[in-house]
Amino acid sequence: MAKFLVKQSGPLHGEVYISGSKNAVLPIMAATLLCEEQCVIIDTPRLRDVDVMCNMLRRIGADVVEDYDNNKLYIGTKTIAEHEAPYALVSKMRASVLVMGPILARTGRVRMPLPGGCAIGARPVDLHLKGFAALGARITEHRERGYVEAVADKLVGSNIYLDFPSVGATENIMMAAVLAEGTTILENVAEEPEIVDLANFLNKMGARIKGAGTDTIKIEGVKRLSAASHTVIPDRIETGTFMVAAAITRGKILIKNAVPDHVKPVIAKLRECGVTVSDTFDGLIVDAENADLVATDIKTLPYPGFPTDMQSIFMALLTTVKGESQVIETVFENRFMHVAELERMGADIVTEDRKAVIRGGKPLHGTSVIATDLRAGAAMILVGLVAEGSTEVSEIYHIERGYERFIDKFESLGAKIERIEEKVKEIQ
Ligand code: EPZ
């Protein structure tokens, strides 16, 4: 198994270019199943999750050509050959569930292995299924055999109110509704930029979607969709990660290809801590040089609130800021797995249910830690950059799922990080 070896690195300086968004490209890749012709996806990040989705689409019947020299994917699906997503791939990535809506819309039947939970929570798909049922699908859960099935002779537009603004459910139901007969009104939906990017791609394919980015989306069903090409939005969580990298190391970084509008809560919180953030023609400049940062509180919420994916990363910063900070996680029920790892490095954190209280400014020392999820892995790297000594971060496949050229980008800013292959000790 590989690890990252991170050494205390001092303030980071330089510039970094943000890659295409993982959480935008995955639903857009799934949406290509909705038409026969070849779609082109531009600014595709080179990530393990994208590789898994490429293989998933191939198993379903898509012809997928990867042109990573130009960060492009070419995907066309003449016929849907397989109506069941293979468990081996579904178990690798929760976002696999996003192929359900397109397969159901295009063929009238789909089987999905029930996605396992993961480190950050149970992550059910009940809201996805509720949406498909509202559109006229018959849902059968074969729990004993670990899969769920949706069948519909025809999907008919409907009014659907989501119990929670789930990102995946909003995307899946939207993809099912675009070929339904009549009008669908989706309420209390997710408003994330990735929803808007998916709706823009679907509309380029000939769908008729209004309201993406607000809490109500209206969809007029159409008979068929055709190929489109689309440039994926930049990754707002990668943007936030490098913003915090500048802050935690008290450095100064120019972040290019960022969309300031997509990271407003992160900008606001960094400014509250005393970090200077400037939106310039060349990009976002995050400057924490010689800054005496102050503690602040964060509470994660669906967009446009503070993003849950930035919670562990921002907590890493707060462990280095004198004073008491509070972090409340409202989106996932178990997203404090990184706290124990931060404590191993000397952080003083007390958690109670969904609240963590950080008494920042304590000396941090390097040790061996694990990445408990994609974003927590990034958080551990950031603390490793400022902790005394060196830090070994294992389970780094999480990080490589979601950050393109992670090491290269950090090394170019002066970070001392290297990837080491851990020799698996023979168990005597
Ligand atoms: C998306 O996951 C993102 N993944 C996650 O990013 C992100 O953390 C999450 O949205 C919240 O912003 C992708 O876009 C690929 P949800 P998703 O459905 O769609 C509950 C990362 O690091 N829920 O909005 O799975 C669920 O249990 C990943 O890039 C139901 O109860 O998130 C959770 O508590 C991590 N029933 C909450 O809603 C459902 O049917 C939010 O989940 C669906 C969700």
Coordinates of C-alpha atoms and ligand atoms in Angstrom, one line a residue:
M1 CA 0.0 0.0 0.0
A2 CA 1.3 3.5 -0.8
K3 CA 1.7 6.3 1.7
F4 CA 2.4 10.0 1.6
L5 CA 5.5 11.1 3.6
V6 CA 4.9 14.8 4.6
K7 CA 7.6 16.9 6.2
Q8 CA 7.3 20.2 8.0
S9 CA 7.5 22.6 5.0
G10 CA 7.2 26.2 6.0
P11 CA 5.0 28.8 4.3
L12 CA 3.8 27.7 0.8
H13 CA 4.3 30.2 -2.1
G14 CA 3.5 30.2 -5.8
E15 CA 0.5 29.5 -8.0
V16 CA -1.7 26.5 -8.6
Y17 CA -4.2 25.7 -11.4
I18 CA -7.5 24.2 -10.3
S19 CA -8.7 21.0 -12.2
G20 CA -12.1 20.2 -13.4
S21 CA -14.6 19.3 -10.6
K22 CA -14.9 15.6 -9.6
N23 CA -18.4 16.1 -8.3
A24 CA -19.5 17.8 -11.6
V25 CA -17.8 15.4 -14.0
L26 CA -19.2 12.2 -12.4
P27 CA -23.0 13.0 -12.9
I28 CA -22.2 14.5 -16.4
M29 CA -20.5 11.2 -17.4
A30 CA -23.6 9.3 -16.2
A31 CA -25.8 11.7 -18.2
T32 CA -24.1 10.7 -21.5
L33 CA -26.1 7.4 -21.2
L34 CA -29.2 9.4 -22.1
C35 CA -28.3 9.7 -25.8
E36 CA -26.9 7.4 -28.4
E37 CA -24.4 9.7 -30.0
Q38 CA -20.9 10.6 -28.7
C39 CA -20.6 13.4 -26.2
V40 CA -17.4 15.2 -25.4
I41 CA -16.5 16.2 -21.8
I42 CA -13.7 18.8 -21.6
D43 CA -11.5 19.6 -18.5
T44 CA -12.0 16.1 -17.2
P45 CA -9.8 15.6 -14.1
R46 CA -7.6 12.5 -14.1
L47 CA -8.9 10.8 -11.0
R48 CA -9.5 7.2 -9.8
D49 CA -13.2 8.0 -9.4
V50 CA -13.4 9.0 -13.1
D51 CA -11.6 5.8 -14.0
V52 CA -14.2 3.8 -12.0
M53 CA -17.1 5.7 -13.7
C54 CA -15.5 5.1 -17.2
N55 CA -15.4 1.3 -16.5
M56 CA -18.9 1.4 -15.1
L57 CA -20.2 3.1 -18.3
R58 CA -18.3 0.6 -20.5
R59 CA -19.9 -2.3 -18.6
I60 CA -23.3 -0.7 -19.3
G61 CA -22.6 -0.5 -23.0
A62 CA -20.9 2.8 -23.6
D63 CA -18.0 3.4 -25.9
V64 CA -15.5 5.5 -23.7
V65 CA -12.4 7.0 -25.1
E66 CA -10.0 8.7 -22.6
D67 CA -7.8 11.5 -24.0
Y68 CA -6.0 12.5 -20.8
D69 CA -3.3 14.4 -22.7
N70 CA -6.0 16.9 -23.4
N71 CA -8.2 16.2 -20.3
K72 CA -11.1 15.0 -22.6
L73 CA -13.5 12.1 -22.5
Y74 CA -15.5 10.9 -25.5
I75 CA -18.5 8.8 -24.5
G76 CA -21.3 7.4 -26.7
T77 CA -23.8 4.7 -25.9
K78 CA -25.6 3.2 -29.0
T79 CA -27.4 0.7 -26.8
I80 CA -27.7 0.0 -23.1
A81 CA -26.5 -3.6 -23.0
E82 CA -26.5 -4.1 -19.2
H83 CA -29.3 -2.9 -16.9
E84 CA -27.5 -3.8 -13.7
A85 CA -24.5 -1.9 -12.4
P86 CA -21.7 -4.4 -11.4
Y87 CA -21.3 -4.6 -7.6
A88 CA -17.5 -4.7 -7.9
L89 CA -17.5 -1.1 -9.2
V90 CA -20.5 0.2 -7.2
S91 CA -18.7 -0.9 -4.0
K92 CA -15.7 1.3 -5.0
M93 CA -17.7 4.5 -5.5
R94 CA -21.0 5.7 -4.1
A95 CA -21.5 8.0 -7.1
S96 CA -22.1 4.9 -9.2
V97 CA -25.7 5.2 -8.1
L98 CA -25.9 8.1 -10.6
V99 CA -26.3 5.7 -13.5
M100 CA -29.7 4.6 -12.2
G101 CA -31.7 7.7 -13.5
P102 CA -30.2 7.6 -17.0
I103 CA -30.6 3.8 -17.5
L104 CA -34.2 4.0 -16.1
A105 CA -35.1 6.9 -18.4
R106 CA -33.6 5.3 -21.5
T107 CA -34.7 1.7 -21.0
G108 CA -37.5 1.5 -18.4
R109 CA -35.6 -0.8 -16.1
V110 CA -32.5 -0.7 -13.9
R111 CA -30.9 -2.8 -11.1
M112 CA -28.5 -1.2 -8.6
P113 CA -26.6 -3.1 -5.9
L114 CA -27.5 -1.3 -2.7
P115 CA -24.5 1.0 -2.2
G116 CA -22.6 0.2 1.0
G117 CA -22.3 3.0 3.6
C118 CA -18.9 4.5 4.0
A119 CA -16.8 6.2 6.6
I120 CA -18.9 9.3 6.7
G121 CA -22.3 7.8 7.1
A122 CA -24.9 5.3 6.0
R123 CA -25.7 7.3 2.9
P124 CA -28.9 5.7 1.8
V125 CA -30.6 6.2 -1.6
D126 CA -34.2 6.4 -0.3
L127 CA -34.7 9.9 -1.8
H128 CA -33.4 8.8 -5.2
L129 CA -35.9 5.9 -5.2
K130 CA -38.7 8.1 -3.9
G131 CA -38.2 10.4 -6.9
F132 CA -38.2 7.5 -9.4
A133 CA -41.4 6.1 -7.8
A134 CA -43.0 9.6 -8.1
L135 CA -42.2 9.5 -11.9
G136 CA -44.1 6.2 -12.2
A137 CA -41.4 3.5 -11.6
R138 CA -42.1 0.4 -9.6
I139 CA -39.4 0.0 -6.9
T140 CA -38.5 -3.4 -5.6
E141 CA -35.9 -3.8 -2.9
H142 CA -34.3 -7.3 -3.0
R143 CA -32.5 -6.7 0.3
E144 CA -31.7 -10.4 0.7
R145 CA -29.7 -10.3 -2.5
G146 CA -28.4 -6.7 -2.0
Y147 CA -30.0 -4.9 -4.9
V148 CA -32.8 -2.6 -5.7
E149 CA -34.8 -2.6 -9.0
A150 CA -36.8 0.2 -10.7
V151 CA -39.1 -0.7 -13.6
A152 CA -41.4 1.7 -15.6
D153 CA -43.2 1.2 -18.9
K154 CA -43.2 4.9 -19.1
L155 CA -42.0 7.8 -16.9
V156 CA -44.5 10.6 -16.3
G157 CA -43.7 14.0 -15.0
S158 CA -44.7 14.7 -11.4
N159 CA -44.3 17.1 -8.4
I160 CA -41.6 15.9 -6.0
Y161 CA -40.6 17.5 -2.7
L162 CA -37.2 16.2 -1.4
D163 CA -37.1 15.6 2.4
F164 CA -33.5 16.8 2.3
P165 CA -31.7 18.7 -0.5
S166 CA -29.6 15.7 -1.4
V167 CA -27.1 16.4 -4.2
G168 CA -27.2 12.9 -5.7
A169 CA -30.9 12.5 -5.5
T170 CA -31.4 15.9 -7.2
E171 CA -29.1 14.8 -10.0
N172 CA -30.5 11.3 -10.4
I173 CA -34.2 12.4 -10.4
M174 CA -33.3 15.2 -12.8
M175 CA -31.7 12.7 -15.2
A176 CA -34.7 10.4 -15.0
A177 CA -37.2 13.3 -15.6
V178 CA -35.7 14.8 -18.7
L179 CA -37.2 12.0 -20.9
A180 CA -40.4 11.6 -18.9
E181 CA -43.7 12.6 -20.4
G182 CA -44.9 16.0 -19.2
T183 CA -43.7 18.4 -16.6
T184 CA -41.7 17.6 -13.4
I185 CA -41.4 20.1 -10.5
L186 CA -38.6 19.2 -8.1
E187 CA -38.7 21.2 -4.8
N188 CA -36.3 21.5 -1.9
V189 CA -33.5 20.4 -4.2
A190 CA -29.8 20.8 -3.8
E191 CA -28.5 24.1 -5.2
E192 CA -24.8 23.2 -5.6
P193 CA -22.8 24.5 -8.6
E194 CA -22.5 20.9 -9.7
I195 CA -26.3 20.7 -10.1
V196 CA -26.2 23.8 -12.4
D197 CA -23.3 22.3 -14.4
L198 CA -25.3 19.0 -15.0
A199 CA -28.4 21.0 -15.9
N200 CA -26.4 23.1 -18.4
F201 CA -25.0 19.9 -20.0
L202 CA -28.5 18.3 -20.2
N203 CA -29.9 21.4 -21.7
K204 CA -27.2 21.4 -24.4
M205 CA -28.3 17.8 -25.1
G206 CA -31.8 19.2 -25.7
A207 CA -33.4 18.8 -22.3
R208 CA -35.7 21.6 -21.0
I209 CA -34.6 22.4 -17.4
K210 CA -35.2 25.7 -15.6
G211 CA -34.3 26.7 -12.0
A212 CA -31.1 24.7 -11.4
G213 CA -29.1 26.5 -8.6
T214 CA -32.4 27.4 -6.8
D215 CA -34.5 25.3 -4.5
T216 CA -37.0 24.5 -7.3
I217 CA -36.2 22.9 -10.6
K218 CA -38.8 22.6 -13.4
I219 CA -38.3 20.0 -16.2
E220 CA -40.4 19.7 -19.4
G221 CA -39.8 16.1 -20.7
V222 CA -38.6 15.7 -24.3
K223 CA -38.7 12.7 -26.6
R224 CA -34.9 12.3 -27.1
L225 CA -31.6 13.9 -26.4
S226 CA -28.6 14.3 -28.6
A227 CA -24.9 14.6 -28.2
A228 CA -23.3 17.7 -26.7
S229 CA -19.8 18.8 -25.7
H230 CA -19.3 20.5 -22.3
T231 CA -16.5 22.0 -20.3
V232 CA -16.7 21.0 -16.6
I233 CA -16.6 23.7 -13.9
P234 CA -13.5 23.9 -11.8
D235 CA -13.4 22.0 -8.5
R236 CA -14.5 24.2 -5.7
I237 CA -13.3 21.8 -3.0
E238 CA -9.9 21.6 -4.5
T239 CA -10.0 25.4 -4.6
G240 CA -10.9 25.5 -0.9
T241 CA -8.1 23.0 -0.1
F242 CA -5.4 25.2 -1.6
M243 CA -6.9 28.3 0.0
V244 CA -6.5 26.6 3.4
A245 CA -3.0 25.3 2.4
A246 CA -2.0 29.0 2.1
A247 CA -3.6 29.8 5.4
I248 CA -2.4 26.9 7.5
T249 CA 1.3 27.4 6.4
R250 CA 1.0 31.2 6.7
G251 CA 2.0 31.5 3.1
K252 CA 0.7 33.2 -0.1
I253 CA -0.8 31.4 -3.1
L254 CA -2.3 32.5 -6.4
I255 CA -5.1 30.1 -7.2
K256 CA -5.9 30.1 -11.0
N257 CA -9.0 28.8 -12.7
A258 CA -11.0 29.2 -9.5
V259 CA -14.6 30.4 -9.4
P260 CA -14.8 32.8 -6.4
D261 CA -18.6 32.6 -6.4
H262 CA -18.4 28.9 -5.7
V263 CA -16.3 29.3 -2.6
K264 CA -17.9 32.3 -0.9
P265 CA -18.4 30.6 2.5
V266 CA -14.8 29.5 2.5
I267 CA -13.6 33.0 1.6
A268 CA -15.8 34.5 4.3
K269 CA -14.5 32.2 7.0
L270 CA -10.8 32.7 6.0
R271 CA -11.3 36.4 6.2
E272 CA -13.0 36.0 9.6
C273 CA -9.8 34.2 10.7
G274 CA -7.7 37.2 9.5
V275 CA -6.5 35.8 6.1
T276 CA -6.4 38.2 3.2
V277 CA -8.3 36.9 0.2
S278 CA -8.2 39.0 -3.0
D279 CA -10.2 38.2 -6.1
T280 CA -7.9 39.5 -8.9
F281 CA -7.9 39.2 -12.7
D282 CA -5.2 36.5 -12.5
G283 CA -7.2 34.5 -9.9
L284 CA -7.7 34.2 -6.1
I285 CA -4.8 35.4 -4.0
V286 CA -4.8 33.9 -0.5
D287 CA -2.3 35.7 1.8
A288 CA -1.6 34.7 5.4
E289 CA 2.0 35.7 5.5
N290 CA 3.0 36.8 9.1
A291 CA -0.7 36.8 9.9
D292 CA -1.8 36.4 13.5
L293 CA -4.9 34.3 12.8
V294 CA -7.9 34.2 15.2
A295 CA -10.3 31.4 16.0
T296 CA -13.7 31.2 14.4
D297 CA -16.7 28.8 14.2
I298 CA -18.1 26.9 11.2
K299 CA -21.3 25.0 10.6
T300 CA -21.7 22.8 7.5
L301 CA -24.9 23.2 5.5
P302 CA -26.1 22.4 2.0
Y303 CA -25.0 25.0 -0.6
P304 CA -24.7 28.0 -0.4
G305 CA -23.8 27.2 3.3
F306 CA -20.3 26.1 4.4
P307 CA -19.5 22.9 2.5
T308 CA -19.3 19.6 4.4
D309 CA -16.4 18.6 2.2
M310 CA -14.4 21.5 3.6
Q311 CA -15.1 20.6 7.2
S312 CA -12.1 18.4 8.0
I313 CA -9.8 20.7 5.9
F314 CA -10.9 23.8 7.8
M315 CA -10.7 22.0 11.1
A316 CA -7.0 21.3 10.2
L317 CA -6.5 25.1 10.0
L318 CA -8.3 25.7 13.3
T319 CA -5.9 23.4 15.2
T320 CA -3.1 25.9 14.3
V321 CA -5.1 29.0 15.4
K322 CA -4.9 30.1 19.0
G323 CA -8.2 30.1 20.8
E324 CA -11.4 28.0 20.9
S325 CA -13.2 27.2 17.7
Q326 CA -16.4 25.2 17.2
V327 CA -17.3 23.0 14.2
I328 CA -20.8 21.7 13.7
E329 CA -21.4 19.0 11.0
T330 CA -25.1 19.0 10.0
V331 CA -24.9 17.1 6.6
F332 CA -23.4 13.7 7.5
E333 CA -23.9 11.8 10.8
N334 CA -20.3 10.6 11.1
R335 CA -17.9 13.0 9.6
F336 CA -15.5 13.4 12.5
M337 CA -13.4 10.4 11.9
H338 CA -10.4 12.7 11.2
V339 CA -10.5 14.1 14.8
A340 CA -8.8 11.0 16.3
E341 CA -6.0 11.3 13.7
L342 CA -5.6 15.0 14.4
E343 CA -5.4 14.3 18.2
R344 CA -2.6 11.8 17.4
M345 CA -0.7 14.8 16.1
G346 CA -1.2 16.8 19.3
A347 CA -4.4 18.6 18.4
D348 CA -6.8 19.4 21.4
I349 CA -10.3 18.6 20.2
V350 CA -13.4 17.5 22.1
T351 CA -16.4 16.1 20.2
E352 CA -19.9 15.6 21.2
D353 CA -22.4 14.2 18.6
R354 CA -22.1 16.6 15.6
K355 CA -20.1 19.3 17.4
A356 CA -16.4 19.5 17.8
V357 CA -14.6 22.1 20.0
I358 CA -11.0 22.8 19.0
R359 CA -8.6 24.5 21.4
G360 CA -6.1 25.6 18.7
G361 CA -2.5 26.6 18.9
K362 CA -1.1 23.5 20.7
P363 CA 2.2 22.2 19.4
L364 CA 1.7 19.6 16.6
H365 CA 4.1 16.8 15.9
G366 CA 4.3 14.5 13.0
T367 CA 3.4 10.8 13.4
S368 CA 1.7 8.0 11.3
V369 CA -2.0 8.8 10.6
I370 CA -4.7 7.5 8.2
A371 CA -6.9 9.2 5.7
T372 CA -10.4 8.3 6.8
D373 CA -12.1 9.8 3.8
L374 CA -11.1 11.8 0.7
R375 CA -11.2 15.2 2.3
A376 CA -9.9 14.1 5.7
G377 CA -6.8 12.8 3.8
A378 CA -6.2 16.2 2.5
A379 CA -6.6 17.6 6.0
M380 CA -3.9 15.3 7.4
I381 CA -1.5 16.3 4.6
L382 CA -2.1 20.0 5.5
V383 CA -1.4 19.4 9.2
G384 CA 1.7 17.4 8.3
L385 CA 3.0 20.5 6.4
V386 CA 3.1 22.5 9.7
A387 CA 3.7 19.8 12.3
E388 CA 7.1 19.3 13.8
G389 CA 9.0 16.4 12.1
S390 CA 7.4 14.2 9.5
T391 CA 4.0 12.6 9.1
E392 CA 3.1 9.4 7.3
V393 CA -0.4 9.4 5.8
S394 CA -1.7 6.0 4.7
E395 CA -4.9 4.9 3.0
I396 CA -4.0 7.6 0.4
Y397 CA -6.1 5.9 -2.3
H398 CA -8.9 8.1 -0.9
I399 CA -6.9 11.2 -1.8
E400 CA -6.0 9.9 -5.3
R401 CA -9.7 9.4 -5.9
G402 CA -10.5 13.1 -5.8
Y403 CA -7.4 15.3 -6.3
E404 CA -5.7 15.4 -9.7
R405 CA -1.8 15.6 -9.5
F406 CA -2.1 16.2 -5.8
I407 CA 1.7 15.8 -5.0
D408 CA 2.9 17.7 -8.1
K409 CA 0.7 20.7 -7.2
F410 CA 1.8 20.8 -3.6
E411 CA 5.5 20.3 -4.4
S412 CA 5.3 23.2 -6.8
L413 CA 4.3 25.4 -3.9
G414 CA 7.2 24.2 -1.8
A415 CA 5.6 21.4 0.1
K416 CA 7.9 18.5 1.1
I417 CA 5.7 15.5 0.2
E418 CA 6.7 12.2 -1.4
R419 CA 4.7 9.1 -2.2
I420 CA 6.3 6.0 -0.8
E421 CA 5.3 2.3 -1.4
E422 CA 4.9 0.6 1.9
K423 CA 6.6 -2.8 2.0
V424 CA 4.0 -5.1 3.2
K425 CA 5.6 -6.9 6.2
E426 CA 5.4 -10.6 5.9
I427 CA 3.2 -11.8 8.8
Q428 CA 5.4 -14.4 10.5
Ligands
EPZ1 C1 -22.4 14.5 -2.8 O1 -22.6 13.2 -2.2 C2 -20.9 14.6 -3.0 N1 -20.4 13.5 -3.9 C3 -20.2 14.5 -1.6 O2 -18.8 14.7 -1.8 C4 -20.7 15.6 -0.7 O3 -20.1 15.5 0.5 C5 -22.2 15.5 -0.6 O4 -22.8 15.5 -1.9 C6 -22.8 16.7 0.2 O5 -22.5 17.9 -0.4 C7 -20.6 13.7 -5.2 O6 -21.2 14.6 -5.7 C8 -20.1 12.6 -6.1 P1 -26.1 13.8 -0.4 P2 -24.1 12.6 -2.1 O7 -27.1 12.9 -1.1 O8 -24.9 13.0 -3.2 C9 -28.5 11.9 3.1 C10 -16.5 14.2 -1.7 O9 -15.7 14.3 -0.8 N2 -29.3 11.2 2.1 O10 -26.3 15.3 -0.6 O11 -24.0 11.2 -1.7 C11 -27.1 11.3 3.2 O12 -27.1 10.2 4.1 C12 -17.9 13.6 -1.5 O13 -16.3 14.6 -2.9 C13 -30.4 10.4 2.4 O14 -30.8 10.4 3.6 O15 -24.6 13.5 -0.8 C14 -26.3 12.5 3.8 O16 -26.5 12.5 5.2 C15 -18.0 13.1 -0.1 N3 -31.1 9.8 1.5 C16 -27.1 13.7 3.2 O17 -28.3 13.3 2.7 C17 -30.8 9.8 0.2 O18 -31.5 9.2 -0.7 C18 -26.3 14.4 2.1 O19 -26.1 13.4 1.1 C19 -29.6 10.6 -0.2 C20 -28.9 11.3 0.8

